[in-house]
Amino acid sequence: MTKPRSYPSAPVVLPDRTDELEPTPVEGCAGCTELAKVRDWARAGHDMTTVTDCNVLMRKHPEGH
């Protein structure tokens, strides 16, 4: 049997994707407009989890635009 380590492993380095472009709302779409508004409020409150969620939802918008 392998002896368990008694020291921490090396840290996991994740890619920094903050420079990627965010999706833009489609003109005339109420859903996109609302997601963009929530994203702006979340960014102002330093809630980057909600910012990311809004970006994902906007990219996978059910209207297909």
PDB file of N, CA, C and O in Angstrom:
ATOM      1  N   MET A   1       0.828  -1.177   0.000  1.00  0.00           N
ATOM      2  CA  MET A   1       0.000   0.000   0.000  1.00  0.00           C
ATOM      3  C   MET A   1       0.876   1.245   0.000  1.00  0.00           C
ATOM      4  O   MET A   1       1.942   1.254   0.595  1.00  0.00           O
ATOM      5  N   THR A   2       0.415   2.290  -0.661  1.00  0.00           N
ATOM      6  CA  THR A   2       1.179   3.527  -0.732  1.00  0.00           C
ATOM      7  C   THR A   2       1.036   4.308   0.560  1.00  0.00           C
ATOM      8  O   THR A   2      -0.056   4.445   1.106  1.00  0.00           O
ATOM      9  N   LYS A   3       2.149   4.821   1.015  1.00  0.00           N
ATOM     10  CA  LYS A   3       2.142   5.617   2.240  1.00  0.00           C
ATOM     11  C   LYS A   3       1.578   7.007   1.920  1.00  0.00           C
ATOM     12  O   LYS A   3       2.006   7.651   0.955  1.00  0.00           O
ATOM     13  N   PRO A   4       0.600   7.499   2.706  1.00  0.00           N
ATOM     14  CA  PRO A   4       0.037   8.826   2.439  1.00  0.00           C
ATOM     15  C   PRO A   4       1.083   9.921   2.651  1.00  0.00           C
ATOM     16  O   PRO A   4       1.964   9.800   3.495  1.00  0.00           O
ATOM     17  N   ARG A   5       0.966  10.971   1.847  1.00  0.00           N
ATOM     18  CA  ARG A   5       1.904  12.093   1.981  1.00  0.00           C
ATOM     19  C   ARG A   5       1.577  12.895   3.234  1.00  0.00           C
ATOM     20  O   ARG A   5       0.418  13.044   3.592  1.00  0.00           O
ATOM     21  N   SER A   6       2.591  13.409   3.839  1.00  0.00           N
ATOM     22  CA  SER A   6       2.387  14.251   5.020  1.00  0.00           C
ATOM     23  C   SER A   6       2.749  15.703   4.719  1.00  0.00           C
ATOM     24  O   SER A   6       2.994  16.491   5.614  1.00  0.00           O
ATOM     25  N   TYR A   7       2.788  16.049   3.445  1.00  0.00           N
ATOM     26  CA  TYR A   7       3.084  17.419   3.020  1.00  0.00           C
ATOM     27  C   TYR A   7       2.121  17.799   1.900  1.00  0.00           C
ATOM     28  O   TYR A   7       1.587  16.942   1.213  1.00  0.00           O
ATOM     29  N   PRO A   8       1.882  19.097   1.715  1.00  0.00           N
ATOM     30  CA  PRO A   8       0.941  19.508   0.662  1.00  0.00           C
ATOM     31  C   PRO A   8       1.536  19.317  -0.731  1.00  0.00           C
ATOM     32  O   PRO A   8       2.746  19.355  -0.923  1.00  0.00           O
ATOM     33  N   SER A   9       0.651  19.107  -1.674  1.00  0.00           N
ATOM     34  CA  SER A   9       1.091  18.988  -3.066  1.00  0.00           C
ATOM     35  C   SER A   9       1.240  20.388  -3.666  1.00  0.00           C
ATOM     36  O   SER A   9       0.827  21.383  -3.082  1.00  0.00           O
ATOM     37  N   ALA A  10       1.804  20.446  -4.849  1.00  0.00           N
ATOM     38  CA  ALA A  10       2.009  21.726  -5.534  1.00  0.00           C
ATOM     39  C   ALA A  10       0.656  22.362  -5.859  1.00  0.00           C
ATOM     40  O   ALA A  10      -0.332  21.665  -6.102  1.00  0.00           O
ATOM     41  N   PRO A  11       0.577  23.699  -5.868  1.00  0.00           N
ATOM     42  CA  PRO A  11      -0.699  24.354  -6.163  1.00  0.00           C
ATOM     43  C   PRO A  11      -1.108  24.157  -7.618  1.00  0.00           C
ATOM     44  O   PRO A  11      -0.269  23.992  -8.505  1.00  0.00           O
ATOM     45  N   VAL A  12      -2.393  24.172  -7.835  1.00  0.00           N
ATOM     46  CA  VAL A  12      -2.943  24.081  -9.184  1.00  0.00           C
ATOM     47  C   VAL A  12      -2.984  25.493  -9.761  1.00  0.00           C
ATOM     48  O   VAL A  12      -3.504  26.409  -9.129  1.00  0.00           O
ATOM     49  N   VAL A  13      -2.427  25.677 -10.945  1.00  0.00           N
ATOM     50  CA  VAL A  13      -2.409  26.991 -11.583  1.00  0.00           C
ATOM     51  C   VAL A  13      -3.480  26.996 -12.670  1.00  0.00           C
ATOM     52  O   VAL A  13      -3.417  26.223 -13.624  1.00  0.00           O
ATOM     53  N   LEU A  14      -4.470  27.860 -12.510  1.00  0.00           N
ATOM     54  CA  LEU A  14      -5.552  27.971 -13.474  1.00  0.00           C
ATOM     55  C   LEU A  14      -5.279  29.116 -14.441  1.00  0.00           C
ATOM     56  O   LEU A  14      -4.636  30.105 -14.072  1.00  0.00           O
ATOM     57  N   PRO A  15      -5.776  29.023 -15.674  1.00  0.00           N
ATOM     58  CA  PRO A  15      -5.544  30.102 -16.635  1.00  0.00           C
ATOM     59  C   PRO A  15      -6.308  31.370 -16.240  1.00  0.00           C
ATOM     60  O   PRO A  15      -7.415  31.310 -15.712  1.00  0.00           O
ATOM     61  N   ASP A  16      -5.684  32.512 -16.490  1.00  0.00           N
ATOM     62  CA  ASP A  16      -6.323  33.801 -16.239  1.00  0.00           C
ATOM     63  C   ASP A  16      -7.069  34.201 -17.499  1.00  0.00           C
ATOM     64  O   ASP A  16      -6.480  34.495 -18.530  1.00  0.00           O
ATOM     65  N   ARG A  17      -8.391  34.210 -17.426  1.00  0.00           N
ATOM     66  CA  ARG A  17      -9.201  34.504 -18.605  1.00  0.00           C
ATOM     67  C   ARG A  17      -9.920  35.843 -18.491  1.00  0.00           C
ATOM     68  O   ARG A  17     -10.932  36.068 -19.140  1.00  0.00           O
ATOM     69  N   THR A  18      -9.398  36.737 -17.676  1.00  0.00           N
ATOM     70  CA  THR A  18     -10.057  38.024 -17.482  1.00  0.00           C
ATOM     71  C   THR A  18      -9.957  38.926 -18.712  1.00  0.00           C
ATOM     72  O   THR A  18     -10.714  39.888 -18.823  1.00  0.00           O
ATOM     73  N   ASP A  19      -9.034  38.619 -19.616  1.00  0.00           N
ATOM     74  CA  ASP A  19      -8.878  39.438 -20.815  1.00  0.00           C
ATOM     75  C   ASP A  19      -9.801  39.009 -21.953  1.00  0.00           C
ATOM     76  O   ASP A  19      -9.856  39.675 -22.982  1.00  0.00           O
ATOM     77  N   GLU A  20     -10.518  37.903 -21.777  1.00  0.00           N
ATOM     78  CA  GLU A  20     -11.424  37.448 -22.832  1.00  0.00           C
ATOM     79  C   GLU A  20     -12.601  38.413 -22.966  1.00  0.00           C
ATOM     80  O   GLU A  20     -13.051  39.001 -21.990  1.00  0.00           O
ATOM     81  N   LEU A  21     -13.085  38.556 -24.170  1.00  0.00           N
ATOM     82  CA  LEU A  21     -14.225  39.432 -24.407  1.00  0.00           C
ATOM     83  C   LEU A  21     -15.496  38.840 -23.824  1.00  0.00           C
ATOM     84  O   LEU A  21     -15.719  37.636 -23.878  1.00  0.00           O
ATOM     85  N   GLU A  22     -16.316  39.703 -23.255  1.00  0.00           N
ATOM     86  CA  GLU A  22     -17.595  39.259 -22.730  1.00  0.00           C
ATOM     87  C   GLU A  22     -18.637  39.314 -23.842  1.00  0.00           C
ATOM     88  O   GLU A  22     -18.517  40.114 -24.770  1.00  0.00           O
ATOM     89  N   PRO A  23     -19.661  38.482 -23.731  1.00  0.00           N
ATOM     90  CA  PRO A  23     -20.724  38.550 -24.739  1.00  0.00           C
ATOM     91  C   PRO A  23     -21.473  39.876 -24.632  1.00  0.00           C
ATOM     92  O   PRO A  23     -21.617  40.439 -23.550  1.00  0.00           O
ATOM     93  N   THR A  24     -21.915  40.369 -25.762  1.00  0.00           N
ATOM     94  CA  THR A  24     -22.677  41.618 -25.771  1.00  0.00           C
ATOM     95  C   THR A  24     -24.156  41.292 -25.957  1.00  0.00           C
ATOM     96  O   THR A  24     -24.510  40.351 -26.669  1.00  0.00           O
ATOM     97  N   PRO A  25     -25.026  42.073 -25.316  1.00  0.00           N
ATOM     98  CA  PRO A  25     -26.461  41.810 -25.458  1.00  0.00           C
ATOM     99  C   PRO A  25     -26.940  42.099 -26.878  1.00  0.00           C
ATOM    100  O   PRO A  25     -26.458  43.011 -27.538  1.00  0.00           O
ATOM    101  N   VAL A  26     -27.888  41.294 -27.323  1.00  0.00           N
ATOM    102  CA  VAL A  26     -28.480  41.491 -28.635  1.00  0.00           C
ATOM    103  C   VAL A  26     -29.511  42.614 -28.522  1.00  0.00           C
ATOM    104  O   VAL A  26     -30.351  42.606 -27.619  1.00  0.00           O
ATOM    105  N   GLU A  27     -29.418  43.564 -29.436  1.00  0.00           N
ATOM    106  CA  GLU A  27     -30.320  44.708 -29.415  1.00  0.00           C
ATOM    107  C   GLU A  27     -31.776  44.250 -29.556  1.00  0.00           C
ATOM    108  O   GLU A  27     -32.109  43.433 -30.413  1.00  0.00           O
ATOM    109  N   GLY A  28     -32.614  44.752 -28.668  1.00  0.00           N
ATOM    110  CA  GLY A  28     -34.031  44.434 -28.718  1.00  0.00           C
ATOM    111  C   GLY A  28     -34.432  43.181 -27.952  1.00  0.00           C
ATOM    112  O   GLY A  28     -35.605  42.848 -27.884  1.00  0.00           O
ATOM    113  N   CYS A  29     -33.477  42.489 -27.354  1.00  0.00           N
ATOM    114  CA  CYS A  29     -33.779  41.264 -26.603  1.00  0.00           C
ATOM    115  C   CYS A  29     -33.847  41.609 -25.118  1.00  0.00           C
ATOM    116  O   CYS A  29     -32.847  42.012 -24.518  1.00  0.00           O
ATOM    117  N   ALA A  30     -35.018  41.424 -24.514  1.00  0.00           N
ATOM    118  CA  ALA A  30     -35.208  41.757 -23.099  1.00  0.00           C
ATOM    119  C   ALA A  30     -34.351  40.866 -22.196  1.00  0.00           C
ATOM    120  O   ALA A  30     -33.820  41.326 -21.180  1.00  0.00           O
ATOM    121  N   GLY A  31     -34.200  39.597 -22.550  1.00  0.00           N
ATOM    122  CA  GLY A  31     -33.394  38.677 -21.748  1.00  0.00           C
ATOM    123  C   GLY A  31     -31.934  39.088 -21.709  1.00  0.00           C
ATOM    124  O   GLY A  31     -31.308  39.111 -20.648  1.00  0.00           O
ATOM    125  N   CYS A  32     -31.386  39.416 -22.865  1.00  0.00           N
ATOM    126  CA  CYS A  32     -29.991  39.854 -22.940  1.00  0.00           C
ATOM    127  C   CYS A  32     -29.785  41.162 -22.182  1.00  0.00           C
ATOM    128  O   CYS A  32     -28.792  41.337 -21.477  1.00  0.00           O
ATOM    129  N   THR A  33     -30.735  42.077 -22.316  1.00  0.00           N
ATOM    130  CA  THR A  33     -30.641  43.365 -21.639  1.00  0.00           C
ATOM    131  C   THR A  33     -30.639  43.175 -20.128  1.00  0.00           C
ATOM    132  O   THR A  33     -29.850  43.796 -19.410  1.00  0.00           O
ATOM    133  N   GLU A  34     -31.499  42.297 -19.632  1.00  0.00           N
ATOM    134  CA  GLU A  34     -31.574  42.038 -18.194  1.00  0.00           C
ATOM    135  C   GLU A  34     -30.291  41.383 -17.683  1.00  0.00           C
ATOM    136  O   GLU A  34     -29.773  41.750 -16.634  1.00  0.00           O
ATOM    137  N   LEU A  35     -29.769  40.418 -18.428  1.00  0.00           N
ATOM    138  CA  LEU A  35     -28.518  39.779 -18.020  1.00  0.00           C
ATOM    139  C   LEU A  35     -27.363  40.776 -17.992  1.00  0.00           C
ATOM    140  O   LEU A  35     -26.524  40.747 -17.089  1.00  0.00           O
ATOM    141  N   ALA A  36     -27.313  41.676 -18.954  1.00  0.00           N
ATOM    142  CA  ALA A  36     -26.263  42.691 -18.982  1.00  0.00           C
ATOM    143  C   ALA A  36     -26.398  43.635 -17.789  1.00  0.00           C
ATOM    144  O   ALA A  36     -25.392  44.039 -17.188  1.00  0.00           O
ATOM    145  N   LYS A  37     -27.631  43.974 -17.428  1.00  0.00           N
ATOM    146  CA  LYS A  37     -27.865  44.861 -16.286  1.00  0.00           C
ATOM    147  C   LYS A  37     -27.424  44.190 -14.982  1.00  0.00           C
ATOM    148  O   LYS A  37     -26.736  44.803 -14.162  1.00  0.00           O
ATOM    149  N   VAL A  38     -27.798  42.931 -14.800  1.00  0.00           N
ATOM    150  CA  VAL A  38     -27.398  42.191 -13.601  1.00  0.00           C
ATOM    151  C   VAL A  38     -25.877  42.054 -13.558  1.00  0.00           C
ATOM    152  O   VAL A  38     -25.250  42.209 -12.493  1.00  0.00           O
ATOM    153  N   ARG A  39     -25.273  41.798 -14.711  1.00  0.00           N
ATOM    154  CA  ARG A  39     -23.809  41.679 -14.777  1.00  0.00           C
ATOM    155  C   ARG A  39     -23.135  42.975 -14.356  1.00  0.00           C
ATOM    156  O   ARG A  39     -22.171  42.957 -13.593  1.00  0.00           O
ATOM    157  N   ASP A  40     -23.656  44.111 -14.805  1.00  0.00           N
ATOM    158  CA  ASP A  40     -23.084  45.408 -14.417  1.00  0.00           C
ATOM    159  C   ASP A  40     -23.222  45.656 -12.917  1.00  0.00           C
ATOM    160  O   ASP A  40     -22.297  46.143 -12.270  1.00  0.00           O
ATOM    161  N   TRP A  41     -24.396  45.326 -12.359  1.00  0.00           N
ATOM    162  CA  TRP A  41     -24.598  45.489 -10.911  1.00  0.00           C
ATOM    163  C   TRP A  41     -23.643  44.587 -10.130  1.00  0.00           C
ATOM    164  O   TRP A  41     -23.073  44.988  -9.127  1.00  0.00           O
ATOM    165  N   ALA A  42     -23.484  43.354 -10.587  1.00  0.00           N
ATOM    166  CA  ALA A  42     -22.598  42.416  -9.901  1.00  0.00           C
ATOM    167  C   ALA A  42     -21.152  42.893  -9.951  1.00  0.00           C
ATOM    168  O   ALA A  42     -20.424  42.816  -8.957  1.00  0.00           O
ATOM    169  N   ARG A  43     -20.742  43.407 -11.106  1.00  0.00           N
ATOM    170  CA  ARG A  43     -19.367  43.903 -11.229  1.00  0.00           C
ATOM    171  C   ARG A  43     -19.149  45.097 -10.293  1.00  0.00           C
ATOM    172  O   ARG A  43     -18.104  45.194  -9.643  1.00  0.00           O
ATOM    173  N   ALA A  44     -20.140  45.970 -10.190  1.00  0.00           N
ATOM    174  CA  ALA A  44     -20.021  47.128  -9.289  1.00  0.00           C
ATOM    175  C   ALA A  44     -19.909  46.679  -7.835  1.00  0.00           C
ATOM    176  O   ALA A  44     -19.258  47.343  -7.023  1.00  0.00           O
ATOM    177  N   GLY A  45     -20.520  45.547  -7.505  1.00  0.00           N
ATOM    178  CA  GLY A  45     -20.459  45.007  -6.146  1.00  0.00           C
ATOM    179  C   GLY A  45     -19.330  44.012  -5.953  1.00  0.00           C
ATOM    180  O   GLY A  45     -19.269  43.337  -4.925  1.00  0.00           O
ATOM    181  N   HIS A  46     -18.443  43.872  -6.935  1.00  0.00           N
ATOM    182  CA  HIS A  46     -17.293  42.962  -6.893  1.00  0.00           C
ATOM    183  C   HIS A  46     -17.721  41.506  -6.734  1.00  0.00           C
ATOM    184  O   HIS A  46     -17.030  40.711  -6.099  1.00  0.00           O
ATOM    185  N   ASP A  47     -18.851  41.146  -7.313  1.00  0.00           N
ATOM    186  CA  ASP A  47     -19.367  39.777  -7.276  1.00  0.00           C
ATOM    187  C   ASP A  47     -19.043  39.115  -8.615  1.00  0.00           C
ATOM    188  O   ASP A  47     -19.887  39.017  -9.502  1.00  0.00           O
ATOM    189  N   MET A  48     -17.827  38.637  -8.750  1.00  0.00           N
ATOM    190  CA  MET A  48     -17.381  38.091 -10.030  1.00  0.00           C
ATOM    191  C   MET A  48     -18.024  36.741 -10.349  1.00  0.00           C
ATOM    192  O   MET A  48     -18.078  36.338 -11.506  1.00  0.00           O
ATOM    193  N   THR A  49     -18.535  36.054  -9.338  1.00  0.00           N
ATOM    194  CA  THR A  49     -19.249  34.801  -9.601  1.00  0.00           C
ATOM    195  C   THR A  49     -20.507  35.079 -10.407  1.00  0.00           C
ATOM    196  O   THR A  49     -20.800  34.397 -11.396  1.00  0.00           O
ATOM    197  N   THR A  50     -21.256  36.095 -10.017  1.00  0.00           N
ATOM    198  CA  THR A  50     -22.474  36.449 -10.737  1.00  0.00           C
ATOM    199  C   THR A  50     -22.134  37.010 -12.122  1.00  0.00           C
ATOM    200  O   THR A  50     -22.858  36.750 -13.085  1.00  0.00           O
ATOM    201  N   VAL A  51     -21.055  37.758 -12.228  1.00  0.00           N
ATOM    202  CA  VAL A  51     -20.612  38.267 -13.535  1.00  0.00           C
ATOM    203  C   VAL A  51     -20.361  37.088 -14.476  1.00  0.00           C
ATOM    204  O   VAL A  51     -20.832  37.072 -15.614  1.00  0.00           O
ATOM    205  N   THR A  52     -19.661  36.082 -13.989  1.00  0.00           N
ATOM    206  CA  THR A  52     -19.374  34.899 -14.799  1.00  0.00           C
ATOM    207  C   THR A  52     -20.653  34.159 -15.164  1.00  0.00           C
ATOM    208  O   THR A  52     -20.831  33.727 -16.309  1.00  0.00           O
ATOM    209  N   ASP A  53     -21.552  34.011 -14.193  1.00  0.00           N
ATOM    210  CA  ASP A  53     -22.826  33.335 -14.461  1.00  0.00           C
ATOM    211  C   ASP A  53     -23.610  34.053 -15.557  1.00  0.00           C
ATOM    212  O   ASP A  53     -24.174  33.414 -16.450  1.00  0.00           O
ATOM    213  N   CYS A  54     -23.665  35.366 -15.494  1.00  0.00           N
ATOM    214  CA  CYS A  54     -24.372  36.148 -16.516  1.00  0.00           C
ATOM    215  C   CYS A  54     -23.730  35.959 -17.890  1.00  0.00           C
ATOM    216  O   CYS A  54     -24.439  35.836 -18.891  1.00  0.00           O
ATOM    217  N   ASN A  55     -22.408  35.934 -17.937  1.00  0.00           N
ATOM    218  CA  ASN A  55     -21.719  35.726 -19.211  1.00  0.00           C
ATOM    219  C   ASN A  55     -22.055  34.360 -19.794  1.00  0.00           C
ATOM    220  O   ASN A  55     -22.313  34.224 -20.992  1.00  0.00           O
ATOM    221  N   VAL A  56     -22.070  33.328 -18.947  1.00  0.00           N
ATOM    222  CA  VAL A  56     -22.397  31.979 -19.418  1.00  0.00           C
ATOM    223  C   VAL A  56     -23.834  31.935 -19.927  1.00  0.00           C
ATOM    224  O   VAL A  56     -24.115  31.394 -21.002  1.00  0.00           O
ATOM    225  N   LEU A  57     -24.759  32.509 -19.155  1.00  0.00           N
ATOM    226  CA  LEU A  57     -26.163  32.505 -19.570  1.00  0.00           C
ATOM    227  C   LEU A  57     -26.374  33.282 -20.865  1.00  0.00           C
ATOM    228  O   LEU A  57     -27.178  32.894 -21.710  1.00  0.00           O
ATOM    229  N   MET A  58     -25.648  34.378 -21.023  1.00  0.00           N
ATOM    230  CA  MET A  58     -25.789  35.164 -22.248  1.00  0.00           C
ATOM    231  C   MET A  58     -25.243  34.402 -23.452  1.00  0.00           C
ATOM    232  O   MET A  58     -25.815  34.465 -24.538  1.00  0.00           O
ATOM    233  N   ARG A  59     -24.154  33.649 -23.249  1.00  0.00           N
ATOM    234  CA  ARG A  59     -23.597  32.855 -24.353  1.00  0.00           C
ATOM    235  C   ARG A  59     -24.520  31.701 -24.731  1.00  0.00           C
ATOM    236  O   ARG A  59     -24.573  31.295 -25.879  1.00  0.00           O
ATOM    237  N   LYS A  60     -25.226  31.149 -23.744  1.00  0.00           N
ATOM    238  CA  LYS A  60     -26.100  30.005 -23.993  1.00  0.00           C
ATOM    239  C   LYS A  60     -27.563  30.448 -24.006  1.00  0.00           C
ATOM    240  O   LYS A  60     -28.438  29.723 -23.557  1.00  0.00           O
ATOM    241  N   HIS A  61     -27.796  31.620 -24.525  1.00  0.00           N
ATOM    242  CA  HIS A  61     -29.132  32.212 -24.515  1.00  0.00           C
ATOM    243  C   HIS A  61     -30.124  31.306 -25.242  1.00  0.00           C
ATOM    244  O   HIS A  61     -29.839  30.808 -26.321  1.00  0.00           O
ATOM    245  N   PRO A  62     -31.309  31.084 -24.643  1.00  0.00           N
ATOM    246  CA  PRO A  62     -32.262  30.181 -25.267  1.00  0.00           C
ATOM    247  C   PRO A  62     -32.843  30.670 -26.598  1.00  0.00           C
ATOM    248  O   PRO A  62     -33.347  29.885 -27.381  1.00  0.00           O
ATOM    249  N   GLU A  63     -32.751  31.954 -26.856  1.00  0.00           N
ATOM    250  CA  GLU A  63     -33.270  32.486 -28.126  1.00  0.00           C
ATOM    251  C   GLU A  63     -32.363  32.095 -29.301  1.00  0.00           C
ATOM    252  O   GLU A  63     -32.783  32.181 -30.440  1.00  0.00           O
ATOM    253  N   GLY A  64     -31.130  31.711 -28.995  1.00  0.00           N
ATOM    254  CA  GLY A  64     -30.226  31.271 -30.058  1.00  0.00           C
ATOM    255  C   GLY A  64     -29.567  32.377 -30.838  1.00  0.00           C
ATOM    256  O   GLY A  64     -29.171  32.201 -31.975  1.00  0.00           O
ATOM    257  N   HIS A  65     -29.389  33.563 -30.246  1.00  0.00           N
ATOM    258  CA  HIS A  65     -28.691  34.613 -30.962  1.00  0.00           C
ATOM    259  C   HIS A  65     -27.374  34.845 -30.360  1.00  0.00           C
ATOM    260  O   HIS A  65     -26.508  34.503 -30.078  1.00  0.00           O
TER     261      HIS A  65
END
